GROMACS .gro file of C-alpha atoms in nm:
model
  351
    1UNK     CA    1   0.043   1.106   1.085
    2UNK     CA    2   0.225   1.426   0.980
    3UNK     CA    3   0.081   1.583   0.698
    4UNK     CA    4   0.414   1.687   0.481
    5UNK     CA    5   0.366   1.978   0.224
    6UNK     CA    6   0.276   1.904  -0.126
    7UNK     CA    7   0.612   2.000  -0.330
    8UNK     CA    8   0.796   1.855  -0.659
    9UNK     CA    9   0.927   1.962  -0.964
   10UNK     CA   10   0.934   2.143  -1.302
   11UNK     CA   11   1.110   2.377  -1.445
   12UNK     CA   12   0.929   2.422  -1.753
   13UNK     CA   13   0.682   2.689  -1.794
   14UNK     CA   14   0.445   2.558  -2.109
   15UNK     CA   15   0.482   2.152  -2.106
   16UNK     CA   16   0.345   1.989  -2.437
   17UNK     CA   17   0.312   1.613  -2.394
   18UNK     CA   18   0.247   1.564  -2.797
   19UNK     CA   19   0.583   1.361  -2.792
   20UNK     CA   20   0.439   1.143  -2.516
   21UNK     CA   21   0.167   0.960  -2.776
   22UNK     CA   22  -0.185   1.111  -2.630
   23UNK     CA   23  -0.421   0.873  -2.670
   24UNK     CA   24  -0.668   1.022  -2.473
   25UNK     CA   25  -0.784   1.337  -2.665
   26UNK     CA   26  -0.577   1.582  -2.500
   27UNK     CA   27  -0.354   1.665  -2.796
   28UNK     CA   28  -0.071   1.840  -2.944
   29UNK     CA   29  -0.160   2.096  -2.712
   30UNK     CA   30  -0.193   1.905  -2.413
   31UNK     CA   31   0.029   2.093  -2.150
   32UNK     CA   32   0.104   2.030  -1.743
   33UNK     CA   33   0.411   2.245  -1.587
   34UNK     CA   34   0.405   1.981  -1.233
   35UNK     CA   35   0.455   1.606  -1.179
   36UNK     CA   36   0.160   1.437  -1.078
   37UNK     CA   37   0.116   1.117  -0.878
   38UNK     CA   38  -0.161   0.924  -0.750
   39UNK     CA   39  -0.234   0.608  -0.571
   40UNK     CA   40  -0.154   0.450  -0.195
   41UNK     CA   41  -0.251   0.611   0.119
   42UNK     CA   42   0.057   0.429   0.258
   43UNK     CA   43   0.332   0.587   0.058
   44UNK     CA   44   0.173   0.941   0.015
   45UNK     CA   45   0.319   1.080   0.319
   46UNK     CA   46   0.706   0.933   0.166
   47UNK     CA   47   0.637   1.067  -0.190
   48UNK     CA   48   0.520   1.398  -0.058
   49UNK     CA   49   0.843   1.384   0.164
   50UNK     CA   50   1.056   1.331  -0.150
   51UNK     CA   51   0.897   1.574  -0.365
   52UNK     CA   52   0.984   1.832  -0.001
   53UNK     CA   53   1.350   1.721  -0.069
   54UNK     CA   54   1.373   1.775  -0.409
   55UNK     CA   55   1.228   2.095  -0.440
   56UNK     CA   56   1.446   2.244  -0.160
   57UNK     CA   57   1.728   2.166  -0.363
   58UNK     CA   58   1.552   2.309  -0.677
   59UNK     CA   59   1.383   2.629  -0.582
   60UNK     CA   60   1.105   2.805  -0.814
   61UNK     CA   61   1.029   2.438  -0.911
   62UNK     CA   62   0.631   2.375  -0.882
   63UNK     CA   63   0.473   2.175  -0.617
   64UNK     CA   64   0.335   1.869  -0.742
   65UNK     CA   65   0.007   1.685  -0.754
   66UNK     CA   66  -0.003   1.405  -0.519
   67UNK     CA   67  -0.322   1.230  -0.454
   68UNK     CA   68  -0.444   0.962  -0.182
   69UNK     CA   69  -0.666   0.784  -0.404
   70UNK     CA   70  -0.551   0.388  -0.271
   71UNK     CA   71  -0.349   0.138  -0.460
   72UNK     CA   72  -0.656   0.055  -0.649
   73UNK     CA   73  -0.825   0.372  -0.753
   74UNK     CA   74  -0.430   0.529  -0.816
   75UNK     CA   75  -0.379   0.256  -1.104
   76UNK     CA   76  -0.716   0.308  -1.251
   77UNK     CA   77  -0.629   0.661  -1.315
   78UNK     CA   78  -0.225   0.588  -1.421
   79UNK     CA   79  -0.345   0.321  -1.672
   80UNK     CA   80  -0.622   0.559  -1.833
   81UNK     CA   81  -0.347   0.694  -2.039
   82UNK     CA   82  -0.112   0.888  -2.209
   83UNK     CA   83  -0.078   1.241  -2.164
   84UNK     CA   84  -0.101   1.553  -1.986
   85UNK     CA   85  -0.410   1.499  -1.883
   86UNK     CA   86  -0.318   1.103  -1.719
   87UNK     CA   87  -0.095   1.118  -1.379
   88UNK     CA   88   0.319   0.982  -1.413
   89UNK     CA   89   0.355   0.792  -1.115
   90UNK     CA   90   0.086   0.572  -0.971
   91UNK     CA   91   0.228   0.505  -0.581
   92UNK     CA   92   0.143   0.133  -0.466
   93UNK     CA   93   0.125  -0.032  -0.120
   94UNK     CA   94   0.174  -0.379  -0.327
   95UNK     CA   95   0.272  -0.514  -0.648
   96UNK     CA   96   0.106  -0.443  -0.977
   97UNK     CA   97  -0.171  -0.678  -1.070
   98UNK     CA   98  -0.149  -0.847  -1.432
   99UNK     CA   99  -0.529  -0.741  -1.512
  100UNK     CA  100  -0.370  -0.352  -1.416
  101UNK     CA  101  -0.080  -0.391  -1.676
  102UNK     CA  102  -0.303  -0.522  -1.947
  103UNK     CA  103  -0.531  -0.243  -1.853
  104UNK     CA  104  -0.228   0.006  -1.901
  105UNK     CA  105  -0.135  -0.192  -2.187
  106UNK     CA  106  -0.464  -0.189  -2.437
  107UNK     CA  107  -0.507   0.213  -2.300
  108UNK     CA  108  -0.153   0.298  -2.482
  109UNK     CA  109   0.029   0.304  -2.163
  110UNK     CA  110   0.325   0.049  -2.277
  111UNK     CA  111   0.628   0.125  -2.120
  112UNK     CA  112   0.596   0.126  -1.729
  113UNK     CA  113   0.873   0.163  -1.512
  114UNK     CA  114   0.837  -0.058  -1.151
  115UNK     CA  115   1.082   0.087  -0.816
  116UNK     CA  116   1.041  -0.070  -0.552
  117UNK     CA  117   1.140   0.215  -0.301
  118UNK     CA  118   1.075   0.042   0.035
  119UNK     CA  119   0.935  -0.162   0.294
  120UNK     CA  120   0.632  -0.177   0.488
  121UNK     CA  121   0.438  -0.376   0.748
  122UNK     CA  122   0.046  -0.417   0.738
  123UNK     CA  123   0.006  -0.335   1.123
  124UNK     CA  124  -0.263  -0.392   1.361
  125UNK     CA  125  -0.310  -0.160   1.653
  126UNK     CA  126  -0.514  -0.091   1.965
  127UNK     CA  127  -0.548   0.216   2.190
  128UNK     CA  128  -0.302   0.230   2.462
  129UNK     CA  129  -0.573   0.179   2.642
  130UNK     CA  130  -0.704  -0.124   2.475
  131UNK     CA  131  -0.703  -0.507   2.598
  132UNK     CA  132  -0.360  -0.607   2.461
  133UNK     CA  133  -0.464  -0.873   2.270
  134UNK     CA  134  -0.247  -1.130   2.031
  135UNK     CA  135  -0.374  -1.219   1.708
  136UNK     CA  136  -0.288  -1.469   1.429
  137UNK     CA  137  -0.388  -1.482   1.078
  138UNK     CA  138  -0.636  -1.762   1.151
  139UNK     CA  139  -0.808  -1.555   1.468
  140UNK     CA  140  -0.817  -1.246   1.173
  141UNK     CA  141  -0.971  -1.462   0.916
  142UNK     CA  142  -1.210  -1.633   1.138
  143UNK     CA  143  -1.333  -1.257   1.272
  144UNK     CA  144  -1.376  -1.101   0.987
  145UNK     CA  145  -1.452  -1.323   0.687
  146UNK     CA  146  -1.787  -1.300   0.558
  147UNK     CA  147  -1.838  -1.662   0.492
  148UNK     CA  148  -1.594  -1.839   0.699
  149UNK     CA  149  -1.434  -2.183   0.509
  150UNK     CA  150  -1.741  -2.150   0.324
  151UNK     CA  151  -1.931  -2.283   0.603
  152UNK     CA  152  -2.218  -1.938   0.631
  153UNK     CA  153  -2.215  -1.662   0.726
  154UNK     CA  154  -1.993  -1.536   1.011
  155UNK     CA  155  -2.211  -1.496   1.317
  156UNK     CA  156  -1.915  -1.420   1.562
  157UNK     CA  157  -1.970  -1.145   1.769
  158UNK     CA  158  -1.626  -1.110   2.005
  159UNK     CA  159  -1.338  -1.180   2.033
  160UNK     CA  160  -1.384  -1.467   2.279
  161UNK     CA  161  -1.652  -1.631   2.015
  162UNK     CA  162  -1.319  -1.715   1.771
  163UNK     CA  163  -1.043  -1.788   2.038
  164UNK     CA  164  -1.134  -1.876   2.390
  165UNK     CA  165  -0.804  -1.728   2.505
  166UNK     CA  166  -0.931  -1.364   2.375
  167UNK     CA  167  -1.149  -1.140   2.615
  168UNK     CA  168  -1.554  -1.134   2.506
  169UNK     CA  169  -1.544  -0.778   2.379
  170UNK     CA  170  -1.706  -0.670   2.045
  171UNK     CA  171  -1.516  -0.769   1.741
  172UNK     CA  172  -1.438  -0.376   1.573
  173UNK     CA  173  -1.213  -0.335   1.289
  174UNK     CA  174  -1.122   0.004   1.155
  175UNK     CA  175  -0.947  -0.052   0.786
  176UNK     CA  176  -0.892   0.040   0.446
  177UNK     CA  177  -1.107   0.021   0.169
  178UNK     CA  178  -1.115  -0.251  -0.082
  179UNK     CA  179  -0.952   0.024  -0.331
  180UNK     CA  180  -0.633   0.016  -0.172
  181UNK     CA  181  -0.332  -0.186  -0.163
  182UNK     CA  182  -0.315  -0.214   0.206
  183UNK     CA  183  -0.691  -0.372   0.154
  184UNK     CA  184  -0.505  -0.627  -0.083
  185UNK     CA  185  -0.229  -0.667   0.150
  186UNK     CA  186  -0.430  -0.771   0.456
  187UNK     CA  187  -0.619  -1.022   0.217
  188UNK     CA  188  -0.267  -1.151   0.099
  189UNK     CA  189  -0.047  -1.189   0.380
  190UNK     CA  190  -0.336  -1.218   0.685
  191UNK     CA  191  -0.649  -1.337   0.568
  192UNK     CA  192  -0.587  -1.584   0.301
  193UNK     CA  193  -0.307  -1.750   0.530
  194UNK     CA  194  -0.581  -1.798   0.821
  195UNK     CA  195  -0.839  -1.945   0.555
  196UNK     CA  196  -0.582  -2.170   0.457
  197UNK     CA  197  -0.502  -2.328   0.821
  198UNK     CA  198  -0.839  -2.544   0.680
  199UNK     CA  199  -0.735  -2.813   0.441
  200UNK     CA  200  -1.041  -2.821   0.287
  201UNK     CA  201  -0.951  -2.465   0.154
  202UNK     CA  202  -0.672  -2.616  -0.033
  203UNK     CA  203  -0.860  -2.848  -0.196
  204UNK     CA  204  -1.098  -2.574  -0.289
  205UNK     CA  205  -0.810  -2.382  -0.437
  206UNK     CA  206  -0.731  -2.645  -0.662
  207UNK     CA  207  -1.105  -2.740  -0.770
  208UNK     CA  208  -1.215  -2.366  -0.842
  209UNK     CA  209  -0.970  -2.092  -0.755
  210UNK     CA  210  -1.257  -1.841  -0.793
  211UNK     CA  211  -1.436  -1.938  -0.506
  212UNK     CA  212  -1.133  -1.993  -0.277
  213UNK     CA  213  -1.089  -1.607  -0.298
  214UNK     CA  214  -1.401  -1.544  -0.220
  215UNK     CA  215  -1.405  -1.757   0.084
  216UNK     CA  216  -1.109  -1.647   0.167
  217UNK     CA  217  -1.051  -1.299   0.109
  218UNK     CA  218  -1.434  -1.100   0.132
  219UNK     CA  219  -1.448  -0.940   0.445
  220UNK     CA  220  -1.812  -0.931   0.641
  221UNK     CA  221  -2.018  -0.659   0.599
  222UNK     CA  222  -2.185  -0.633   0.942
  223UNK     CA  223  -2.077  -0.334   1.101
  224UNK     CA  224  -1.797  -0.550   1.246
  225UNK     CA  225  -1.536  -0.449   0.995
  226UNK     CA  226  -1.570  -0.059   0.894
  227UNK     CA  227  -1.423   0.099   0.627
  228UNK     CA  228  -1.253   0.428   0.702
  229UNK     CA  229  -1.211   0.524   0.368
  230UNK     CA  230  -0.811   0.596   0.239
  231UNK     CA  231  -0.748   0.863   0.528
  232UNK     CA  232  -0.515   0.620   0.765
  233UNK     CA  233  -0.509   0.933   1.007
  234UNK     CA  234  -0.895   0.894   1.043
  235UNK     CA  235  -0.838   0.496   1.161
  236UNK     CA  236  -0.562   0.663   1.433
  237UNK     CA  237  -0.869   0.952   1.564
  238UNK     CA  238  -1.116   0.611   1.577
  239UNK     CA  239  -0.885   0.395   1.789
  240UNK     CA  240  -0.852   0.674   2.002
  241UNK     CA  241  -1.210   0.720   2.075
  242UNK     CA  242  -1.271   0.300   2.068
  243UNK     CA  243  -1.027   0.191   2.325
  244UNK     CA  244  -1.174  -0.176   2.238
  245UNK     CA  245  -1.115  -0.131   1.847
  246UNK     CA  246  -0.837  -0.314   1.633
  247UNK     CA  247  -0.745  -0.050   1.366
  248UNK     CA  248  -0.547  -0.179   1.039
  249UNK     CA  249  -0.315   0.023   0.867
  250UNK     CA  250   0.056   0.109   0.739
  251UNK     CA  251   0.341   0.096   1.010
  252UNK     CA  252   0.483   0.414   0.914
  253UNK     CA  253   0.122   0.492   1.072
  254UNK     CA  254   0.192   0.297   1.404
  255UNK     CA  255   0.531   0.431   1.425
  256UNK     CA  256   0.461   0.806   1.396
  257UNK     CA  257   0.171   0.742   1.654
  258UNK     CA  258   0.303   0.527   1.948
  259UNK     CA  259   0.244   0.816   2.200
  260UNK     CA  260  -0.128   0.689   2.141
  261UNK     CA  261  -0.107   0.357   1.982
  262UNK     CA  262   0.025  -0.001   2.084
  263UNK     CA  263   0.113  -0.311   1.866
  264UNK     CA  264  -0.119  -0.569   1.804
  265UNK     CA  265   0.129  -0.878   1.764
  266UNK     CA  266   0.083  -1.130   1.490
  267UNK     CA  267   0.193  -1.479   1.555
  268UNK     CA  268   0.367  -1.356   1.921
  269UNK     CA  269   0.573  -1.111   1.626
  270UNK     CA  270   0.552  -0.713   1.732
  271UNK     CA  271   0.519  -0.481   1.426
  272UNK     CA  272   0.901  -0.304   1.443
  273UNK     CA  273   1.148  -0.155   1.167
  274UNK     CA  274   1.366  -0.475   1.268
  275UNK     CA  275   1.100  -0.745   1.204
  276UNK     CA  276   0.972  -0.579   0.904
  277UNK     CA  277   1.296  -0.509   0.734
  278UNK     CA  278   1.373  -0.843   0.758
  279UNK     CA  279   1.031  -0.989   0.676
  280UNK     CA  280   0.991  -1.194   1.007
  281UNK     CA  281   0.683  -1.035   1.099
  282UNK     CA  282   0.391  -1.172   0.870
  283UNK     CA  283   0.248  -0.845   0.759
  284UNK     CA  284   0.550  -0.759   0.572
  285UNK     CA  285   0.525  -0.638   0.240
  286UNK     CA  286   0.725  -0.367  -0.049
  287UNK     CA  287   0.599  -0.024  -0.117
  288UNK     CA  288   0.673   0.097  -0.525
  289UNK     CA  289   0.616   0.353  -0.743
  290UNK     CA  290   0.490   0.288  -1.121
  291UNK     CA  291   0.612   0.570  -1.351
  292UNK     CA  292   0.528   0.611  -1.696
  293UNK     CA  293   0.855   0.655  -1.940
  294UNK     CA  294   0.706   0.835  -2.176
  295UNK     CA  295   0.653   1.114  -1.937
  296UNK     CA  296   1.015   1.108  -1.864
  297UNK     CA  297   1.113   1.353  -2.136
  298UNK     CA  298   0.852   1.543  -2.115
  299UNK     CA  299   0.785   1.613  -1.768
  300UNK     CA  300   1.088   1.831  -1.640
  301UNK     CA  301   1.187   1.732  -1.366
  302UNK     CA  302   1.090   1.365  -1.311
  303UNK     CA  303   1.451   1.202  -1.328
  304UNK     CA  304   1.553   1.453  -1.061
  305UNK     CA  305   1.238   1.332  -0.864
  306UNK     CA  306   1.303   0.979  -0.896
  307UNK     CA  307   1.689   1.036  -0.848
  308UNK     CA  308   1.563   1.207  -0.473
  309UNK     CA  309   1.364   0.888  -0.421
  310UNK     CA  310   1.696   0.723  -0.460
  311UNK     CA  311   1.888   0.938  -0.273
  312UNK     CA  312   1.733   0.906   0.020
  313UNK     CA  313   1.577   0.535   0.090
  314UNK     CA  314   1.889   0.421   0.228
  315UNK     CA  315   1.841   0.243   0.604
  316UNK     CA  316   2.010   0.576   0.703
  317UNK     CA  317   1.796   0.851   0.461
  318UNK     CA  318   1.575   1.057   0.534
  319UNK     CA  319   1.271   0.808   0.427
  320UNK     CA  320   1.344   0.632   0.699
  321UNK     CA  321   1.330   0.894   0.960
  322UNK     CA  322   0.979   0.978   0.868
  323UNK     CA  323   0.872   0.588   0.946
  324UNK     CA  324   0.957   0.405   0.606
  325UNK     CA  325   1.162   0.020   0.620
  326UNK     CA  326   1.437   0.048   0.382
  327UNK     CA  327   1.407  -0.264   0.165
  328UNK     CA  328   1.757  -0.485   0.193
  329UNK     CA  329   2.043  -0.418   0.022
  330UNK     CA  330   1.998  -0.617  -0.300
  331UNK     CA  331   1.633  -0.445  -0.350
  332UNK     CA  332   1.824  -0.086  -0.308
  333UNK     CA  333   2.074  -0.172  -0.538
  334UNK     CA  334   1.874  -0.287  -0.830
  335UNK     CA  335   1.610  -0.064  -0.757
  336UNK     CA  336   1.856   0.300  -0.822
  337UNK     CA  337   1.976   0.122  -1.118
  338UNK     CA  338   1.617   0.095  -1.302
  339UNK     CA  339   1.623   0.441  -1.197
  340UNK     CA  340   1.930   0.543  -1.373
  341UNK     CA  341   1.841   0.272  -1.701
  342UNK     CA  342   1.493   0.311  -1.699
  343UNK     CA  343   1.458  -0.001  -1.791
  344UNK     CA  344   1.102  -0.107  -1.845
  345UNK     CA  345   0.857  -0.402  -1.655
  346UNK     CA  346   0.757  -0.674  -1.893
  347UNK     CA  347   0.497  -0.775  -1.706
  348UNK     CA  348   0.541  -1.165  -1.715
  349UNK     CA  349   0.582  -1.206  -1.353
  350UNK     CA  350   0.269  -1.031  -1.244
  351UNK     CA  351   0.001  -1.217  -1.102
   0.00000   0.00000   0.00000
């Protein structure tokens, strides 16, 4: 993946973020002259892009602070609090999680401000040398769960051990850690939907929710699935060198790397800005951004960054041309007007 320059915005030269309520000990004389953000692997490379854009049309502005920390890790550090010394923007590869906003909540961090700014698909690829193979969420599930339908542990070793119709090569997974939202994602949309082809699951969901997760979401720890840590570009060198290896990532990742990389369908459904704009293909899911209003005062320069998010997520932007799914129409449309009204999540709907 193309590594974009670290740019963004402030005009300001000595920032005090007393006005934003410091909880945190940094003070009245707290001060940051650059917007930082944190948070998902995934939409780095499109905030970084943004933060390009904006700054070319506001020279002398400072580059930013944008960090790959995962989904996960990225909220951790936006919830901690208030303050110079606490990030604005957390970046997300899924939605907020309710124990995250009461987390943000009870650490001063009230007002939060959710934008969804896109689309993405949880893709799984193979070397264009690999052995082509066609997955579903159940063949996923049943290769990588540590305790599949609670039945022990998983003692599958190939492909061919979980679906006759696959070739009996080792089962080798290159993903993302459980800190980050594509991690959550794959457990979400691919994982959880294969546990739940067994209808004893169900009934386990309803006796003791806890333990459906579990079974359905912890991954084994084996060797078979490997954890490559929040560097997607890593997962792209390892398929490369493991022509047999599925690796799971972002499809803004499979996109910018096709001259290497093939699709690993899901459900007969090819990864592809068509199937994922529309949410046919089963890995399918939004991309946001999490900004903290009372920064937006006192940051210079935020608005204008968020307004250059806006400005350019459009199926047509420039977002797009460096491998992001611009979310549909209605999304767009209510998404640039919480970013001119700044109006704030309540959290009610969060799970």
């Amino acid at each position: 993946m193309k590594q974009f320059a670290l740019f963004a915005a402030t005009a300001v030269a000595a920032l005090s973020l007393a006005g934003c309520g410091d909880q945190s000990g940094g003070g009245a004389g707290a001060t940051r002259d650059q917007i930082r953000a944190v948070g998902s692997s995934t939409v780095y490379p499109f905030a970084t892009a943004v933060a390009e854009l904006f700054v070319q049309g506001n020279p002398g502005m400072k580059s930013p602070i944008i960090e790959s920390t995962g989904t996960g890790g990225g909220m951790k550090l936006f919830c901690a609090g208030v303050g110079a010394q606490h990030p604005d923007i957390a970046d997300a590869s899924r939605r907020m999680k309710k124990a995250e906003f009461e987390q943000c909540q009870s650490n001063g961090v009230k007002d939060i401000i959710e934008i969804q700014v896109g689309v993405d698909g949880l893709a799984f690829a193979e070397s264009k040398q690999g052995p082509g193979l066609k997955l579903t969420p159940k063949i996923v599930y049943e290769a990588l769960a540590a305790n599949p339908y609670g039945k022990g542990p998983n003692k599958a070793q190939t492909w061919k051990d979980v679906d006759p119709s696959l070739p009996a090569i080792a089962i080798s997974v290159f993903g993302p850690p459980s800190t980050s939202g594509t991690r959550d994602s794959l457990a979400e949309l691919i994982l959880t939907k294969g546990c739940e082809t067994d209808p004893a699951m169900e009934e386990l969901k309803k006796k003791n929710e806890d333990e459906f997760k579990a079974t359905c979401t912890r991954v084994r720890e084996d060797g078979k699935y490997v954890d490559s840590g929040e560097n997607d570009n890593l997962i792209v060198q390892k398929l490369g060198a493991n022509p047999n290896a599925v690796g799971v990532f972002g499809y803004s990742f499979l996109e910018e790397n096709k001259d290497t990389l093939k699709d690993v369908p899901i459900n007969g459904i090819e990864a592809s800005y068509e199937t994922v704009s529309t949410g046919q293909y089963p890995g399918a899911r939004p991309l946001y951004i999490y900004v903290k209003k009372a920064h937006m005062q006192a940051i210079r320069g935020l608005q204008g960054f968020l307004d250059t998010f806006a400005a350019n997520w459009n199926p047509d932007g420039a977002l797009t041309k460096r491998g992001m799914v611009a979310a549909p129409e209605d999304v767009r449309k209510k998404s640039a007007e919480v970013v001119k009204s700044l109006s704030v999540l309540d959290g009610s709907q969060l799970k």
